[in-house]
Amino acid sequence: MEKEEYLDLYYQMVLIRRVEEAAAQLYQQGKIGGFLHLYIGQEAVSTGLISARQPQDRVITAYRDHGVAINCGIPAKKVMAELLGKTTGVSKGKGGSMHMADVSKNFWGGHAIVGAHLPLAAGLALGDQYLENDAITICMFGDGATNIGYFHEALNLSKVWNLPVLWVCENNRYGMGTAVERASAVSEIRQKAEGYCIPNDCVDGMDVLKVRQAAEEAIRFVRQNNSPFFLEIETYRFRGHSMGDPERYRKPEEVKKWEENDPIGIYRNHLIAKQIASEEELDLLDEKATKETAEAVQFAETSPEPPPEALFEHVYADVS
Amino acid sequence: MAKITMREAISQALWEEMERDPNIFILGEEVGVWGGTYAVTKGFYDHFGAKRVRDTPIAEAVIVGAAIGAALAGTRPVAELMTINFAFSAMDHIVNEAAKLHYMFGGQFILPLVIRTVGGGGRQLGATHSQTPDAIFAHFPGLKVVAPGTPEDAKGLLKSSIRSNDPVLFIEHATLYQTRGEVPEGDYTIPIGFSKVQRPGRDVTIVTYSKMLETSLKAAEQLAKEGIEAEIVDLRTLRPLDMGPVIESFKKTNRAVIVEEGWRSFGVGSEVASRIYEEAFDYADAPIQRVAQKEVPLPYNRNLEQMALPQVEDVITAVKEVL
Ligand SMILES: Cc1ncc(C[n+]2csc(CCOP(=O)(O)OP(=O)(O)O)c2C)c(N)n1
Ligand SMILES: [Mg+2]
């Protein structure tokens, strides 16, 4: 990997963190409505994962999607504008936090019904297989999503039809307030892939380089074999499930322990220890991310509200 | 009479029923340790324990399916679907199982089952999380559909739902939980399947239910200032639908506006309007008006969302249309 690439991974993670910290504030000020699910703590997962894809590879995820959107190359300002419901947002202010997508970046959303996008991912891969495209689909979902029927139907089909899809479970140990062990018969989620004879791996999601390496191998496998692969990524969300979560289900000490494993801190130390980058270089990137975030907020706040006509646009693709 | 919130009313009904009958238990996502995402079952887990307040995996089909099975086996489950939008994941079990089993097996199967869920828009949750698909569920014979608009009704109707031997879909509204109202002391029930006049009037009949009761009452207040007295009939139950008070009111006012939060096409308003025409056509002095949600998936943006949802002004305009 070139130095630039190392630094780029760092920058993406810091940018996601800053953007979400700003979003949390805007939420508290009432400028963002609805649900806001922060990705803070999990940044290394999508950053490492998506850095390993080819541009033709598709990405689809659940509602915890701001980080994924940024990793897919959507400018922070368009993410922020969507959070504020502005016309300049990625989904033109119609989707909000949970429903971001940018087809031009091969990012297929942002889906808020738990597990419902897994069958869609199987279908995206089916389309590519059918059209003989050299593309794979990367489908991200939470541990909680592996308990709904959609998950099992999609995995099974992907194996039976040899669909080029990479299933990525972000195991952050909780689905809302329910710990994995309380909801899933197996707490090592990859075992579920075994049940469908899908080759699998498990990786530490707090280490962006490990994620990237595992993702590279997994993506290569899917592309070469034209068949599914399952990657479990162990991670943790530092914030509540969404804003306003009373967090009665976990102890502050547990959160604190994980926060010591901050993926950004780990990576920063690594870059310095391996002399890939200096403190000063990284500080500059931190500043740059802070600046880009401030600009994104400014852009979003000064962007126009959607006009009333927008309400009736896009109900159907066929005009008239 | 005590003045309590809708949340308290629903919570009390559940609590009192569970105290009364040990065979009643709750299952659903985050109902236990979390205390319910709308805090309705707060404190239940500590009081009733893990056997009777069961956190489930995120798996709506098996929540409803298992509740049906457990009901058949002799318990009285109250299943909670976190929101009505997730009921679609359980549609088969609601429609093809719950609504059919008693009839299809010649009355042998008894399903004392309640599915509590939460509907409605207005919270900027976007298209998948803001729906009011009540009419869809009211389409199926065999299922009872209850959707209260006041704390008093919520408490009394939930108790009746729990005591009913039929499957009941009990639809709460996400923006009504803080609404306060008088509730009788002690144990009382309100029977399922009875509409109620919530405000008397002589000039026009407004037929509504759930959240839109609040909207209609506000509209009626404003209309009263102009000397227009609207009579508001609250359906309270969509199936079985009690047209009695609606027809009675219409025969008096000869004009009707139906207000619902869901989409207009194939909605509650369509059903109520045709029944009025069928039963009281000769009494009509003006075409019946329907106020409903604009025919779009609800957008996230606050202004657009509010444009799409029925507002007090829409009700006032519709009333003036029929006068
Ligand atoms: C079908 C469905 N049921 C319930 C919900 C409500 N809900 C939203 S997120 C969530 C927890 C999901 O947990 P997990 O899959 O582990 O993802 P995480 O939030 O941890 O990223 C639940 C229950 C939903 N959106 N869709
Ligand atoms: Mg999770």
CSV table of N, CA, C and O in Angstrom, one decimal, chain B residues 54-109:
chain,number,residue,atom,x,y,z
B,54,ARG,N,-41.0,-11.2,27.5
B,54,ARG,CA,-40.0,-11.9,26.8
B,54,ARG,C,-39.5,-11.0,25.6
B,54,ARG,O,-40.2,-10.7,24.7
B,55,ASP,N,-38.2,-10.7,25.7
B,55,ASP,CA,-37.5,-10.1,24.6
B,55,ASP,C,-37.3,-11.1,23.5
B,55,ASP,O,-36.7,-12.2,23.8
B,56,THR,N,-37.6,-10.7,22.3
B,56,THR,CA,-37.5,-11.7,21.2
B,56,THR,C,-36.3,-11.2,20.3
B,56,THR,O,-35.9,-10.1,20.3
B,57,PRO,N,-35.8,-12.1,19.5
B,57,PRO,CA,-35.0,-11.7,18.4
B,57,PRO,C,-35.8,-10.8,17.4
B,57,PRO,O,-37.0,-10.7,17.5
B,58,ILE,N,-35.1,-10.1,16.5
B,58,ILE,CA,-35.8,-9.3,15.5
B,58,ILE,C,-36.3,-10.2,14.4
B,58,ILE,O,-35.5,-10.7,13.6
B,59,ALA,N,-37.5,-10.6,14.6
B,59,ALA,CA,-38.0,-11.7,13.7
B,59,ALA,C,-39.5,-11.7,13.9
B,59,ALA,O,-40.1,-12.5,14.6
B,60,GLU,N,-40.1,-10.8,13.1
B,60,GLU,CA,-41.6,-10.5,13.3
B,60,GLU,C,-42.4,-11.7,13.0
B,60,GLU,O,-43.5,-12.0,13.6
B,61,ALA,N,-42.0,-12.5,12.0
B,61,ALA,CA,-42.9,-13.6,11.6
B,61,ALA,C,-43.0,-14.6,12.7
B,61,ALA,O,-44.1,-15.1,13.0
B,62,VAL,N,-41.9,-14.8,13.4
B,62,VAL,CA,-41.9,-15.8,14.5
B,62,VAL,C,-42.5,-15.2,15.8
B,62,VAL,O,-43.1,-15.9,16.6
B,63,ILE,N,-42.5,-13.9,15.9
B,63,ILE,CA,-43.1,-13.3,17.1
B,63,ILE,C,-44.7,-13.5,16.9
B,63,ILE,O,-45.3,-14.0,17.9
B,64,VAL,N,-45.2,-13.2,15.8
B,64,VAL,CA,-46.6,-13.4,15.6
B,64,VAL,C,-47.0,-14.9,15.5
B,64,VAL,O,-47.9,-15.4,16.1
B,65,GLY,N,-46.2,-15.6,14.8
B,65,GLY,CA,-46.4,-17.1,14.6
B,65,GLY,C,-46.4,-17.8,15.9
B,65,GLY,O,-47.3,-18.6,16.3
B,66,ALA,N,-45.4,-17.5,16.7
B,66,ALA,CA,-45.3,-18.2,18.0
B,66,ALA,C,-46.4,-17.7,19.0
B,66,ALA,O,-46.9,-18.5,19.8
B,67,ALA,N,-46.8,-16.5,18.8
B,67,ALA,CA,-47.9,-16.0,19.7
B,67,ALA,C,-49.2,-16.8,19.3
B,67,ALA,O,-49.9,-17.1,20.2
B,68,ILE,N,-49.4,-17.0,18.0
B,68,ILE,CA,-50.5,-17.7,17.6
B,68,ILE,C,-50.5,-19.2,18.2
B,68,ILE,O,-51.4,-19.6,18.8
B,69,GLY,N,-49.3,-19.8,18.1
B,69,GLY,CA,-49.2,-21.2,18.6
B,69,GLY,C,-49.4,-21.2,20.1
B,69,GLY,O,-50.1,-22.1,20.6
B,70,ALA,N,-48.8,-20.3,20.8
B,70,ALA,CA,-48.9,-20.3,22.2
B,70,ALA,C,-50.4,-20.0,22.6
B,70,ALA,O,-50.9,-20.6,23.6
B,71,ALA,N,-51.1,-19.2,21.9
B,71,ALA,CA,-52.5,-18.9,22.1
B,71,ALA,C,-53.3,-20.2,21.9
B,71,ALA,O,-54.2,-20.6,22.7
B,72,LEU,N,-53.0,-20.9,20.9
B,72,LEU,CA,-53.7,-22.2,20.6
B,72,LEU,C,-53.5,-23.2,21.7
B,72,LEU,O,-54.3,-24.0,22.1
B,73,ALA,N,-52.3,-23.1,22.3
B,73,ALA,CA,-51.9,-24.0,23.4
B,73,ALA,C,-52.5,-23.7,24.7
B,73,ALA,O,-52.3,-24.4,25.7
B,74,GLY,N,-53.2,-22.5,24.8
B,74,GLY,CA,-53.9,-22.2,26.0
B,74,GLY,C,-53.4,-21.0,26.8
B,74,GLY,O,-54.0,-20.7,27.8
B,75,THR,N,-52.4,-20.3,26.3
B,75,THR,CA,-52.0,-19.1,27.0
B,75,THR,C,-52.7,-17.9,26.3
B,75,THR,O,-53.4,-18.0,25.3
B,76,ARG,N,-52.4,-16.7,26.8
B,76,ARG,CA,-53.0,-15.5,26.2
B,76,ARG,C,-51.9,-14.5,25.9
B,76,ARG,O,-51.7,-13.5,26.7
B,77,PRO,N,-51.2,-14.6,24.8
B,77,PRO,CA,-50.1,-13.8,24.5
B,77,PRO,C,-50.5,-12.4,24.1
B,77,PRO,O,-51.5,-12.2,23.4
B,78,VAL,N,-49.7,-11.4,24.5
B,78,VAL,CA,-49.8,-10.1,23.9
B,78,VAL,C,-48.5,-9.9,23.2
B,78,VAL,O,-47.4,-9.7,23.8
B,79,ALA,N,-48.5,-10.0,21.8
B,79,ALA,CA,-47.3,-9.8,21.1
B,79,ALA,C,-47.2,-8.3,20.7
B,79,ALA,O,-48.1,-7.6,20.4
B,80,GLU,N,-46.0,-7.8,20.8
B,80,GLU,CA,-45.7,-6.4,20.4
B,80,GLU,C,-44.9,-6.4,19.1
B,80,GLU,O,-43.8,-6.9,19.1
B,81,LEU,N,-45.4,-5.7,18.1
B,81,LEU,CA,-44.6,-5.4,16.9
B,81,LEU,C,-44.2,-3.9,17.1
B,81,LEU,O,-45.0,-3.0,17.2
B,82,MET,N,-42.9,-3.7,17.1
B,82,MET,CA,-42.3,-2.4,17.5
B,82,MET,C,-43.0,-1.3,16.7
B,82,MET,O,-43.3,-0.2,17.3
B,83,THR,N,-43.2,-1.4,15.4
B,83,THR,CA,-44.1,-0.5,14.7
B,83,THR,C,-44.9,-1.3,13.7
B,83,THR,O,-44.5,-2.4,13.3
B,84,ILE,N,-45.9,-0.7,13.2
B,84,ILE,CA,-46.8,-1.4,12.2
B,84,ILE,C,-46.1,-1.6,10.9
B,84,ILE,O,-46.5,-2.5,10.2
B,85,ASN,N,-45.1,-0.8,10.7
B,85,ASN,CA,-44.3,-1.0,9.4
B,85,ASN,C,-43.6,-2.4,9.4
B,85,ASN,O,-43.3,-2.9,8.3
B,86,PHE,N,-43.4,-2.9,10.6
B,86,PHE,CA,-42.7,-4.2,10.7
B,86,PHE,C,-43.7,-5.4,10.6
B,86,PHE,O,-43.4,-6.5,10.6
B,87,ALA,N,-45.0,-5.0,10.7
B,87,ALA,CA,-46.0,-6.0,10.6
B,87,ALA,C,-46.1,-6.7,9.3
B,87,ALA,O,-46.5,-7.8,9.1
B,88,PHE,N,-45.5,-6.0,8.3
B,88,PHE,CA,-45.5,-6.6,6.9
B,88,PHE,C,-44.6,-7.8,6.9
B,88,PHE,O,-44.8,-8.7,6.1
B,89,SER,N,-43.6,-7.8,7.8
B,89,SER,CA,-42.7,-9.0,7.9
B,89,SER,C,-43.5,-10.1,8.5
B,89,SER,O,-43.0,-11.3,8.4
B,90,ALA,N,-44.6,-9.9,9.1
B,90,ALA,CA,-45.4,-10.9,9.8
B,90,ALA,C,-46.7,-11.1,9.1
B,90,ALA,O,-47.6,-11.7,9.6
B,91,MET,N,-46.8,-10.5,7.9
B,91,MET,CA,-48.1,-10.5,7.2
B,91,MET,C,-48.8,-11.8,7.1
B,91,MET,O,-50.0,-12.0,7.2
B,92,ASP,N,-48.0,-12.8,6.7
B,92,ASP,CA,-48.5,-14.1,6.4
B,92,ASP,C,-49.2,-14.7,7.7
B,92,ASP,O,-50.3,-15.2,7.6
B,93,HIS,N,-48.5,-14.5,8.8
B,93,HIS,CA,-49.0,-15.0,10.0
B,93,HIS,C,-50.3,-14.2,10.5
B,93,HIS,O,-51.1,-14.8,11.1
B,94,ILE,N,-50.3,-13.0,10.2
B,94,ILE,CA,-51.5,-12.2,10.6
B,94,ILE,C,-52.6,-12.6,9.7
B,94,ILE,O,-53.7,-12.8,10.2
B,95,VAL,N,-52.4,-12.6,8.4
B,95,VAL,CA,-53.4,-12.8,7.4
B,95,VAL,C,-53.8,-14.2,7.2
B,95,VAL,O,-55.0,-14.6,7.2
B,96,ASN,N,-52.8,-15.0,6.9
B,96,ASN,CA,-53.1,-16.4,6.5
B,96,ASN,C,-53.3,-17.4,7.7
B,96,ASN,O,-53.8,-18.5,7.5
B,97,GLU,N,-52.8,-17.0,8.8
B,97,GLU,CA,-53.0,-17.8,10.0
B,97,GLU,C,-54.0,-17.2,11.0
B,97,GLU,O,-55.1,-17.7,11.2
B,98,ALA,N,-53.5,-16.1,11.6
B,98,ALA,CA,-54.4,-15.6,12.7
B,98,ALA,C,-55.8,-15.3,12.3
B,98,ALA,O,-56.8,-15.7,13.0
B,99,ALA,N,-56.0,-14.7,11.1
B,99,ALA,CA,-57.3,-14.3,10.7
B,99,ALA,C,-58.2,-15.5,10.2
B,99,ALA,O,-59.4,-15.4,10.0
B,100,LYS,N,-57.5,-16.6,9.9
B,100,LYS,CA,-58.2,-17.8,9.3
B,100,LYS,C,-58.5,-19.0,10.2
B,100,LYS,O,-59.4,-19.7,9.9
B,101,LEU,N,-57.6,-19.2,11.2
B,101,LEU,CA,-57.6,-20.5,11.8
B,101,LEU,C,-58.9,-20.9,12.4
B,101,LEU,O,-59.4,-22.0,12.3
B,102,HIS,N,-59.6,-20.0,13.1
B,102,HIS,CA,-60.8,-20.3,13.8
B,102,HIS,C,-61.9,-20.8,12.8
B,102,HIS,O,-62.5,-21.8,13.0
B,103,TYR,N,-62.0,-20.0,11.7
B,103,TYR,CA,-63.0,-20.3,10.7
B,103,TYR,C,-62.7,-21.6,9.9
B,103,TYR,O,-63.5,-22.5,9.8
B,104,MET,N,-61.5,-21.7,9.5
B,104,MET,CA,-61.0,-22.7,8.6
B,104,MET,C,-61.1,-24.1,9.2
B,104,MET,O,-61.3,-25.1,8.5
B,105,PHE,N,-60.9,-24.2,10.5
B,105,PHE,CA,-61.0,-25.5,11.2
B,105,PHE,C,-62.3,-25.6,11.9
B,105,PHE,O,-62.4,-26.3,12.9
B,106,GLY,N,-63.3,-25.0,11.3
B,106,GLY,CA,-64.7,-25.2,11.9
B,106,GLY,C,-64.8,-24.8,13.3
B,106,GLY,O,-65.6,-25.4,14.0
B,107,GLY,N,-64.2,-23.7,13.7
B,107,GLY,CA,-64.4,-23.2,15.1
B,107,GLY,C,-63.6,-23.9,16.2
B,107,GLY,O,-63.7,-23.6,17.3
B,108,GLN,N,-62.7,-24.9,15.8
B,108,GLN,CA,-62.0,-25.6,16.8
B,108,GLN,C,-60.9,-24.8,17.4
B,108,GLN,O,-60.6,-24.9,18.6
B,109,PHE,N,-60.2,-24.0,16.6
B,109,PHE,CA,-59.0,-23.3,17.1
B,109,PHE,C,-59.5,-22.0,17.7
B,109,PHE,O,-60.2,-21.2,17.1
